[in-house]
Amino acid sequence: MHQQVTLKTELKRKEISAAGGRFAIVVSRWNDELTSKIAAGARRALVERGADPEFVLEFEVPGAFELPVACHRLANTGNYHAIIALGVVIRGDTPHFDFVAGQAAAGIMQASISTNTPIMFGVVTTNNYEQALERCGDGDDNKGYEAAISAIETADTMADISKRSTALFEEKIRPLYLNVT
């Protein structure tokens, strides 16, 4: 007889502030009783980390499949430090789950890379409603909360990359270029 082992991975989080940040949350209305909970978790994480609620805008789309296009449009405005895409896709009896979840993930990643804007994949993908409900609770393990924390951290990393890369260019590369005769 095999004993089932449940593994839970954990990410050591940085202490980081969202103060001064501008964030968008794009949430699917499909499975609204669950997506509303992860949207609340995302808002809570941002505000707890110092984001001004006035600079946290929320937008709705019908389902997870529509998340990438809305995120891409928001990222193209250049107005957001990070965007959080939220949805819940529960496996059914047909392959529809695989298409929706896979294309949502691929589209969100493509939107993020093509716009150079952090777009977090906060789409809960589960085999059944009970698993989804577990991931949409009120605690810090709420997947919307986790996606928002990742958004803050990634936006901070992107700013750090720009700052440090610019400093390196100005201090090391530019003087070499200026000394060329």
mmCIF file with all atom_site columns, C-alpha atoms in Angstrom:
data_model
loop_
_atom_site.group_PDB
_atom_site.id
_atom_site.type_symbol
_atom_site.label_atom_id
_atom_site.label_alt_id
_atom_site.label_comp_id
_atom_site.label_asym_id
_atom_site.label_entity_id
_atom_site.label_seq_id
_atom_site.pdbx_PDB_ins_code
_atom_site.Cartn_x
_atom_site.Cartn_y
_atom_site.Cartn_z
_atom_site.occupancy
_atom_site.B_iso_or_equiv
_atom_site.pdbx_formal_charge
_atom_site.auth_seq_id
_atom_site.auth_comp_id
_atom_site.auth_asym_id
_atom_site.auth_atom_id
_atom_site.pdbx_PDB_model_num
ATOM 1   C CA . MET A 1 1   ? 0.000   0.000  0.000   1.00 0.00 ? 1   MET A CA 1
ATOM 2   C CA . HIS A 1 2   ? 1.376   3.417  -1.006  1.00 0.00 ? 2   HIS A CA 1
ATOM 3   C CA . GLN A 1 3   ? 1.019   6.375  1.265   1.00 0.00 ? 3   GLN A CA 1
ATOM 4   C CA . GLN A 1 4   ? 0.206   9.603  -0.523  1.00 0.00 ? 4   GLN A CA 1
ATOM 5   C CA . VAL A 1 5   ? 2.672   12.361 0.269   1.00 0.00 ? 5   VAL A CA 1
ATOM 6   C CA . THR A 1 6   ? 1.643   15.949 -0.201  1.00 0.00 ? 6   THR A CA 1
ATOM 7   C CA . LEU A 1 7   ? 4.512   18.246 -1.039  1.00 0.00 ? 7   LEU A CA 1
ATOM 8   C CA . LYS A 1 8   ? 4.112   21.954 -0.591  1.00 0.00 ? 8   LYS A CA 1
ATOM 9   C CA . THR A 1 9   ? 6.839   24.127 -1.966  1.00 0.00 ? 9   THR A CA 1
ATOM 10  C CA . GLU A 1 10  ? 7.557   27.416 -0.359  1.00 0.00 ? 10  GLU A CA 1
ATOM 11  C CA . LEU A 1 11  ? 9.287   30.509 -1.622  1.00 0.00 ? 11  LEU A CA 1
ATOM 12  C CA . LYS A 1 12  ? 11.217  32.639 0.799   1.00 0.00 ? 12  LYS A CA 1
ATOM 13  C CA . ARG A 1 13  ? 9.754   36.093 0.231   1.00 0.00 ? 13  ARG A CA 1
ATOM 14  C CA . LYS A 1 14  ? 11.686  39.342 0.307   1.00 0.00 ? 14  LYS A CA 1
ATOM 15  C CA . GLU A 1 15  ? 10.511  42.167 2.514   1.00 0.00 ? 15  GLU A CA 1
ATOM 16  C CA . ILE A 1 16  ? 9.526   44.670 -0.112  1.00 0.00 ? 16  ILE A CA 1
ATOM 17  C CA . SER A 1 17  ? 7.300   47.689 -0.508  1.00 0.00 ? 17  SER A CA 1
ATOM 18  C CA . ALA A 1 18  ? 4.700   48.436 -3.174  1.00 0.00 ? 18  ALA A CA 1
ATOM 19  C CA . ALA A 1 19  ? 4.587   52.097 -2.155  1.00 0.00 ? 19  ALA A CA 1
ATOM 20  C CA . GLY A 1 20  ? 4.562   54.353 -5.192  1.00 0.00 ? 20  GLY A CA 1
ATOM 21  C CA . GLY A 1 21  ? 3.745   51.453 -7.505  1.00 0.00 ? 21  GLY A CA 1
ATOM 22  C CA . ARG A 1 22  ? 0.984   51.327 -10.088 1.00 0.00 ? 22  ARG A CA 1
ATOM 23  C CA . PHE A 1 23  ? -0.666  47.935 -10.513 1.00 0.00 ? 23  PHE A CA 1
ATOM 24  C CA . ALA A 1 24  ? -3.464  46.443 -12.598 1.00 0.00 ? 24  ALA A CA 1
ATOM 25  C CA . ILE A 1 25  ? -5.438  43.348 -11.704 1.00 0.00 ? 25  ILE A CA 1
ATOM 26  C CA . VAL A 1 26  ? -7.199  41.572 -14.571 1.00 0.00 ? 26  VAL A CA 1
ATOM 27  C CA . VAL A 1 27  ? -9.681  39.013 -13.309 1.00 0.00 ? 27  VAL A CA 1
ATOM 28  C CA . SER A 1 28  ? -11.798 36.453 -15.108 1.00 0.00 ? 28  SER A CA 1
ATOM 29  C CA . ARG A 1 29  ? -15.514 36.373 -14.284 1.00 0.00 ? 29  ARG A CA 1
ATOM 30  C CA . TRP A 1 30  ? -15.699 32.641 -15.063 1.00 0.00 ? 30  TRP A CA 1
ATOM 31  C CA . ASN A 1 31  ? -15.943 30.873 -11.672 1.00 0.00 ? 31  ASN A CA 1
ATOM 32  C CA . ASP A 1 32  ? -16.636 34.272 -10.102 1.00 0.00 ? 32  ASP A CA 1
ATOM 33  C CA . GLU A 1 33  ? -17.270 32.823 -6.644  1.00 0.00 ? 33  GLU A CA 1
ATOM 34  C CA . LEU A 1 34  ? -13.589 31.823 -6.676  1.00 0.00 ? 34  LEU A CA 1
ATOM 35  C CA . THR A 1 35  ? -11.987 34.538 -8.808  1.00 0.00 ? 35  THR A CA 1
ATOM 36  C CA . SER A 1 36  ? -13.493 37.236 -6.601  1.00 0.00 ? 36  SER A CA 1
ATOM 37  C CA . LYS A 1 37  ? -11.622 35.668 -3.668  1.00 0.00 ? 37  LYS A CA 1
ATOM 38  C CA . ILE A 1 38  ? -8.253  35.655 -5.431  1.00 0.00 ? 38  ILE A CA 1
ATOM 39  C CA . ALA A 1 39  ? -8.838  39.227 -6.617  1.00 0.00 ? 39  ALA A CA 1
ATOM 40  C CA . ALA A 1 40  ? -9.486  40.234 -2.999  1.00 0.00 ? 40  ALA A CA 1
ATOM 41  C CA . GLY A 1 41  ? -6.285  38.411 -2.006  1.00 0.00 ? 41  GLY A CA 1
ATOM 42  C CA . ALA A 1 42  ? -4.289  40.308 -4.638  1.00 0.00 ? 42  ALA A CA 1
ATOM 43  C CA . ARG A 1 43  ? -5.677  43.681 -3.522  1.00 0.00 ? 43  ARG A CA 1
ATOM 44  C CA . ARG A 1 44  ? -4.951  42.810 0.112   1.00 0.00 ? 44  ARG A CA 1
ATOM 45  C CA . ALA A 1 45  ? -1.322  41.912 -0.658  1.00 0.00 ? 45  ALA A CA 1
ATOM 46  C CA . LEU A 1 46  ? -0.729  45.135 -2.578  1.00 0.00 ? 46  LEU A CA 1
ATOM 47  C CA . VAL A 1 47  ? -2.273  47.360 0.097   1.00 0.00 ? 47  VAL A CA 1
ATOM 48  C CA . GLU A 1 48  ? -0.515  45.509 2.941   1.00 0.00 ? 48  GLU A CA 1
ATOM 49  C CA . ARG A 1 49  ? 2.789   46.178 1.148   1.00 0.00 ? 49  ARG A CA 1
ATOM 50  C CA . GLY A 1 50  ? 2.041   49.893 0.854   1.00 0.00 ? 50  GLY A CA 1
ATOM 51  C CA . ALA A 1 51  ? 0.355   50.316 -2.536  1.00 0.00 ? 51  ALA A CA 1
ATOM 52  C CA . ASP A 1 52  ? -2.078  53.211 -2.694  1.00 0.00 ? 52  ASP A CA 1
ATOM 53  C CA . PRO A 1 53  ? -5.503  51.652 -3.465  1.00 0.00 ? 53  PRO A CA 1
ATOM 54  C CA . GLU A 1 54  ? -6.102  54.523 -5.895  1.00 0.00 ? 54  GLU A CA 1
ATOM 55  C CA . PHE A 1 55  ? -3.243  53.165 -8.032  1.00 0.00 ? 55  PHE A CA 1
ATOM 56  C CA . VAL A 1 56  ? -4.516  49.586 -8.070  1.00 0.00 ? 56  VAL A CA 1
ATOM 57  C CA . LEU A 1 57  ? -6.971  49.294 -10.950 1.00 0.00 ? 57  LEU A CA 1
ATOM 58  C CA . GLU A 1 58  ? -9.081  46.215 -11.557 1.00 0.00 ? 58  GLU A CA 1
ATOM 59  C CA . PHE A 1 59  ? -10.452 45.062 -14.899 1.00 0.00 ? 59  PHE A CA 1
ATOM 60  C CA . GLU A 1 60  ? -12.694 42.097 -15.719 1.00 0.00 ? 60  GLU A CA 1
ATOM 61  C CA . VAL A 1 61  ? -12.745 39.742 -18.677 1.00 0.00 ? 61  VAL A CA 1
ATOM 62  C CA . PRO A 1 62  ? -15.225 36.926 -19.359 1.00 0.00 ? 62  PRO A CA 1
ATOM 63  C CA . GLY A 1 63  ? -12.798 34.017 -18.896 1.00 0.00 ? 63  GLY A CA 1
ATOM 64  C CA . ALA A 1 64  ? -9.169  32.991 -18.515 1.00 0.00 ? 64  ALA A CA 1
ATOM 65  C CA . PHE A 1 65  ? -8.731  32.744 -22.290 1.00 0.00 ? 65  PHE A CA 1
ATOM 66  C CA . GLU A 1 66  ? -9.284  36.519 -22.553 1.00 0.00 ? 66  GLU A CA 1
ATOM 67  C CA . LEU A 1 67  ? -6.723  37.431 -19.884 1.00 0.00 ? 67  LEU A CA 1
ATOM 68  C CA . PRO A 1 68  ? -3.711  37.726 -22.246 1.00 0.00 ? 68  PRO A CA 1
ATOM 69  C CA . VAL A 1 69  ? -5.240  40.297 -24.595 1.00 0.00 ? 69  VAL A CA 1
ATOM 70  C CA . ALA A 1 70  ? -6.418  42.532 -21.735 1.00 0.00 ? 70  ALA A CA 1
ATOM 71  C CA . CYS A 1 71  ? -3.038  42.251 -19.998 1.00 0.00 ? 71  CYS A CA 1
ATOM 72  C CA . HIS A 1 72  ? -1.238  43.055 -23.259 1.00 0.00 ? 72  HIS A CA 1
ATOM 73  C CA . ARG A 1 73  ? -3.372  46.149 -23.798 1.00 0.00 ? 73  ARG A CA 1
ATOM 74  C CA . LEU A 1 74  ? -2.730  47.351 -20.240 1.00 0.00 ? 74  LEU A CA 1
ATOM 75  C CA . ALA A 1 75  ? 1.012   46.709 -20.513 1.00 0.00 ? 75  ALA A CA 1
ATOM 76  C CA . ASN A 1 76  ? 1.168   48.645 -23.782 1.00 0.00 ? 76  ASN A CA 1
ATOM 77  C CA . THR A 1 77  ? -0.068  51.770 -21.993 1.00 0.00 ? 77  THR A CA 1
ATOM 78  C CA . GLY A 1 78  ? 3.199   51.888 -20.034 1.00 0.00 ? 78  GLY A CA 1
ATOM 79  C CA . ASN A 1 79  ? 1.222   52.995 -16.982 1.00 0.00 ? 79  ASN A CA 1
ATOM 80  C CA . TYR A 1 80  ? 1.794   49.972 -14.735 1.00 0.00 ? 80  TYR A CA 1
ATOM 81  C CA . HIS A 1 81  ? 4.780   48.633 -12.853 1.00 0.00 ? 81  HIS A CA 1
ATOM 82  C CA . ALA A 1 82  ? 3.163   45.173 -12.919 1.00 0.00 ? 82  ALA A CA 1
ATOM 83  C CA . ILE A 1 83  ? -0.057  43.447 -13.914 1.00 0.00 ? 83  ILE A CA 1
ATOM 84  C CA . ILE A 1 84  ? -1.688  40.497 -12.166 1.00 0.00 ? 84  ILE A CA 1
ATOM 85  C CA . ALA A 1 85  ? -3.776  38.093 -14.273 1.00 0.00 ? 85  ALA A CA 1
ATOM 86  C CA . LEU A 1 86  ? -6.266  36.070 -12.221 1.00 0.00 ? 86  LEU A CA 1
ATOM 87  C CA . GLY A 1 87  ? -8.584  33.226 -13.112 1.00 0.00 ? 87  GLY A CA 1
ATOM 88  C CA . VAL A 1 88  ? -9.742  29.770 -12.109 1.00 0.00 ? 88  VAL A CA 1
ATOM 89  C CA . VAL A 1 89  ? -9.816  26.889 -14.592 1.00 0.00 ? 89  VAL A CA 1
ATOM 90  C CA . ILE A 1 90  ? -11.126 23.551 -13.302 1.00 0.00 ? 90  ILE A CA 1
ATOM 91  C CA . ARG A 1 91  ? -10.567 20.361 -15.272 1.00 0.00 ? 91  ARG A CA 1
ATOM 92  C CA . GLY A 1 92  ? -13.704 18.814 -16.735 1.00 0.00 ? 92  GLY A CA 1
ATOM 93  C CA . ASP A 1 93  ? -14.446 15.756 -18.839 1.00 0.00 ? 93  ASP A CA 1
ATOM 94  C CA . THR A 1 94  ? -13.144 17.252 -22.095 1.00 0.00 ? 94  THR A CA 1
ATOM 95  C CA . PRO A 1 95  ? -9.760  18.629 -23.246 1.00 0.00 ? 95  PRO A CA 1
ATOM 96  C CA . HIS A 1 96  ? -11.148 22.186 -23.030 1.00 0.00 ? 96  HIS A CA 1
ATOM 97  C CA . PHE A 1 97  ? -9.231  22.680 -19.742 1.00 0.00 ? 97  PHE A CA 1
ATOM 98  C CA . ASP A 1 98  ? -5.893  22.004 -21.452 1.00 0.00 ? 98  ASP A CA 1
ATOM 99  C CA . PHE A 1 99  ? -6.551  24.498 -24.227 1.00 0.00 ? 99  PHE A CA 1
ATOM 100 C CA . VAL A 1 100 ? -7.798  27.286 -21.961 1.00 0.00 ? 100 VAL A CA 1
ATOM 101 C CA . ALA A 1 101 ? -5.160  26.890 -19.244 1.00 0.00 ? 101 ALA A CA 1
ATOM 102 C CA . GLY A 1 102 ? -2.293  26.364 -21.691 1.00 0.00 ? 102 GLY A CA 1
ATOM 103 C CA . GLN A 1 103 ? -3.194  29.258 -23.961 1.00 0.00 ? 103 GLN A CA 1
ATOM 104 C CA . ALA A 1 104 ? -3.825  31.586 -21.019 1.00 0.00 ? 104 ALA A CA 1
ATOM 105 C CA . ALA A 1 105 ? -0.372  30.773 -19.639 1.00 0.00 ? 105 ALA A CA 1
ATOM 106 C CA . ALA A 1 106 ? 1.359   31.119 -23.007 1.00 0.00 ? 106 ALA A CA 1
ATOM 107 C CA . GLY A 1 107 ? -0.483  34.320 -23.878 1.00 0.00 ? 107 GLY A CA 1
ATOM 108 C CA . ILE A 1 108 ? 0.265   35.965 -20.546 1.00 0.00 ? 108 ILE A CA 1
ATOM 109 C CA . MET A 1 109 ? 3.959   35.098 -20.851 1.00 0.00 ? 109 MET A CA 1
ATOM 110 C CA . GLN A 1 110 ? 4.053   36.383 -24.432 1.00 0.00 ? 110 GLN A CA 1
ATOM 111 C CA . ALA A 1 111 ? 2.358   39.640 -23.369 1.00 0.00 ? 111 ALA A CA 1
ATOM 112 C CA . SER A 1 112 ? 4.845   40.068 -20.537 1.00 0.00 ? 112 SER A CA 1
ATOM 113 C CA . ILE A 1 113 ? 7.910   39.440 -22.673 1.00 0.00 ? 113 ILE A CA 1
ATOM 114 C CA . SER A 1 114 ? 6.744   41.499 -25.649 1.00 0.00 ? 114 SER A CA 1
ATOM 115 C CA . THR A 1 115 ? 5.937   44.540 -23.504 1.00 0.00 ? 115 THR A CA 1
ATOM 116 C CA . ASN A 1 116 ? 8.782   44.197 -20.990 1.00 0.00 ? 116 ASN A CA 1
ATOM 117 C CA . THR A 1 117 ? 6.183   44.443 -18.215 1.00 0.00 ? 117 THR A CA 1
ATOM 118 C CA . PRO A 1 118 ? 5.875   41.934 -15.375 1.00 0.00 ? 118 PRO A CA 1
ATOM 119 C CA . ILE A 1 119 ? 2.554   40.123 -15.820 1.00 0.00 ? 119 ILE A CA 1
ATOM 120 C CA . MET A 1 120 ? 1.972   37.511 -13.152 1.00 0.00 ? 120 MET A CA 1
ATOM 121 C CA . PHE A 1 121 ? 0.163   34.271 -13.944 1.00 0.00 ? 121 PHE A CA 1
ATOM 122 C CA . GLY A 1 122 ? -2.333  33.989 -11.107 1.00 0.00 ? 122 GLY A CA 1
ATOM 123 C CA . VAL A 1 123 ? -4.577  31.454 -12.788 1.00 0.00 ? 123 VAL A CA 1
ATOM 124 C CA . VAL A 1 124 ? -5.570  28.603 -10.507 1.00 0.00 ? 124 VAL A CA 1
ATOM 125 C CA . THR A 1 125 ? -5.628  25.346 -12.483 1.00 0.00 ? 125 THR A CA 1
ATOM 126 C CA . THR A 1 126 ? -7.017  22.349 -10.631 1.00 0.00 ? 126 THR A CA 1
ATOM 127 C CA . ASN A 1 127 ? -8.578  18.946 -11.141 1.00 0.00 ? 127 ASN A CA 1
ATOM 128 C CA . ASN A 1 128 ? -11.689 19.730 -9.088  1.00 0.00 ? 128 ASN A CA 1
ATOM 129 C CA . TYR A 1 129 ? -13.643 22.428 -7.274  1.00 0.00 ? 129 TYR A CA 1
ATOM 130 C CA . GLU A 1 130 ? -12.316 21.450 -3.825  1.00 0.00 ? 130 GLU A CA 1
ATOM 131 C CA . GLN A 1 131 ? -8.709  21.977 -4.919  1.00 0.00 ? 131 GLN A CA 1
ATOM 132 C CA . ALA A 1 132 ? -9.643  25.357 -6.372  1.00 0.00 ? 132 ALA A CA 1
ATOM 133 C CA . LEU A 1 133 ? -11.417 26.365 -3.174  1.00 0.00 ? 133 LEU A CA 1
ATOM 134 C CA . GLU A 1 134 ? -8.282  25.508 -1.142  1.00 0.00 ? 134 GLU A CA 1
ATOM 135 C CA . ARG A 1 135 ? -6.215  27.891 -3.284  1.00 0.00 ? 135 ARG A CA 1
ATOM 136 C CA . CYS A 1 136 ? -8.715  30.743 -3.002  1.00 0.00 ? 136 CYS A CA 1
ATOM 137 C CA . GLY A 1 137 ? -8.932  31.030 0.792   1.00 0.00 ? 137 GLY A CA 1
ATOM 138 C CA . ASP A 1 138 ? -8.444  34.035 3.031   1.00 0.00 ? 138 ASP A CA 1
ATOM 139 C CA . GLY A 1 139 ? -4.818  33.383 4.050   1.00 0.00 ? 139 GLY A CA 1
ATOM 140 C CA . ASP A 1 140 ? -1.465  34.317 2.584   1.00 0.00 ? 140 ASP A CA 1
ATOM 141 C CA . ASP A 1 141 ? -1.569  31.095 0.532   1.00 0.00 ? 141 ASP A CA 1
ATOM 142 C CA . ASN A 1 142 ? -4.398  32.592 -1.544  1.00 0.00 ? 142 ASN A CA 1
ATOM 143 C CA . LYS A 1 143 ? -3.085  32.412 -5.128  1.00 0.00 ? 143 LYS A CA 1
ATOM 144 C CA . GLY A 1 144 ? -4.099  36.012 -5.840  1.00 0.00 ? 144 GLY A CA 1
ATOM 145 C CA . TYR A 1 145 ? -2.160  37.146 -2.791  1.00 0.00 ? 145 TYR A CA 1
ATOM 146 C CA . GLU A 1 146 ? 0.869   35.132 -3.923  1.00 0.00 ? 146 GLU A CA 1
ATOM 147 C CA . ALA A 1 147 ? 0.670   36.507 -7.483  1.00 0.00 ? 147 ALA A CA 1
ATOM 148 C CA . ALA A 1 148 ? 0.514   40.084 -6.167  1.00 0.00 ? 148 ALA A CA 1
ATOM 149 C CA . ILE A 1 149 ? 3.564   39.559 -3.963  1.00 0.00 ? 149 ILE A CA 1
ATOM 150 C CA . SER A 1 150 ? 5.402   38.146 -6.987  1.00 0.00 ? 150 SER A CA 1
ATOM 151 C CA . ALA A 1 151 ? 4.305   41.183 -9.008  1.00 0.00 ? 151 ALA A CA 1
ATOM 152 C CA . ILE A 1 152 ? 5.769   43.557 -6.415  1.00 0.00 ? 152 ILE A CA 1
ATOM 153 C CA . GLU A 1 153 ? 9.035   41.614 -6.261  1.00 0.00 ? 153 GLU A CA 1
ATOM 154 C CA . THR A 1 154 ? 9.370   41.323 -10.037 1.00 0.00 ? 154 THR A CA 1
ATOM 155 C CA . ALA A 1 155 ? 8.601   45.016 -10.593 1.00 0.00 ? 155 ALA A CA 1
ATOM 156 C CA . ASP A 1 156 ? 11.294  45.818 -8.027  1.00 0.00 ? 156 ASP A CA 1
ATOM 157 C CA . THR A 1 157 ? 13.748  43.510 -9.784  1.00 0.00 ? 157 THR A CA 1
ATOM 158 C CA . MET A 1 158 ? 12.993  45.129 -13.147 1.00 0.00 ? 158 MET A CA 1
ATOM 159 C CA . ALA A 1 159 ? 13.659  48.572 -11.652 1.00 0.00 ? 159 ALA A CA 1
ATOM 160 C CA . ASP A 1 160 ? 16.888  47.273 -10.100 1.00 0.00 ? 160 ASP A CA 1
ATOM 161 C CA . ILE A 1 161 ? 18.023  45.847 -13.439 1.00 0.00 ? 161 ILE A CA 1
ATOM 162 C CA . SER A 1 162 ? 17.445  49.204 -15.145 1.00 0.00 ? 162 SER A CA 1
ATOM 163 C CA . LYS A 1 163 ? 19.130  51.162 -12.378 1.00 0.00 ? 163 LYS A CA 1
ATOM 164 C CA . ARG A 1 164 ? 22.187  48.940 -12.042 1.00 0.00 ? 164 ARG A CA 1
ATOM 165 C CA . SER A 1 165 ? 22.599  48.447 -15.778 1.00 0.00 ? 165 SER A CA 1
ATOM 166 C CA . THR A 1 166 ? 22.430  52.180 -16.364 1.00 0.00 ? 166 THR A CA 1
ATOM 167 C CA . ALA A 1 167 ? 24.953  52.790 -13.576 1.00 0.00 ? 167 ALA A CA 1
ATOM 168 C CA . LEU A 1 168 ? 27.294  50.200 -15.063 1.00 0.00 ? 168 LEU A CA 1
ATOM 169 C CA . PHE A 1 169 ? 27.017  51.763 -18.504 1.00 0.00 ? 169 PHE A CA 1
ATOM 170 C CA . GLU A 1 170 ? 27.675  55.248 -17.215 1.00 0.00 ? 170 GLU A CA 1
ATOM 171 C CA . GLU A 1 171 ? 30.606  54.237 -14.983 1.00 0.00 ? 171 GLU A CA 1
ATOM 172 C CA . LYS A 1 172 ? 32.421  51.637 -17.075 1.00 0.00 ? 172 LYS A CA 1
ATOM 173 C CA . ILE A 1 173 ? 31.420  51.533 -20.685 1.00 0.00 ? 173 ILE A CA 1
ATOM 174 C CA . ARG A 1 174 ? 30.904  55.181 -21.448 1.00 0.00 ? 174 ARG A CA 1
ATOM 175 C CA . PRO A 1 175 ? 34.374  56.327 -20.265 1.00 0.00 ? 175 PRO A CA 1
ATOM 176 C CA . LEU A 1 176 ? 35.937  53.713 -22.541 1.00 0.00 ? 176 LEU A CA 1
ATOM 177 C CA . TYR A 1 177 ? 33.877  54.959 -25.447 1.00 0.00 ? 177 TYR A CA 1
ATOM 178 C CA . LEU A 1 178 ? 34.732  58.588 -24.747 1.00 0.00 ? 178 LEU A CA 1
ATOM 179 C CA . ASN A 1 179 ? 38.459  57.786 -24.726 1.00 0.00 ? 179 ASN A CA 1
ATOM 180 C CA . VAL A 1 180 ? 38.399  56.342 -28.226 1.00 0.00 ? 180 VAL A CA 1
ATOM 181 C CA . THR A 1 181 ? 40.228  58.567 -30.710 1.00 0.00 ? 181 THR A CA 1
#
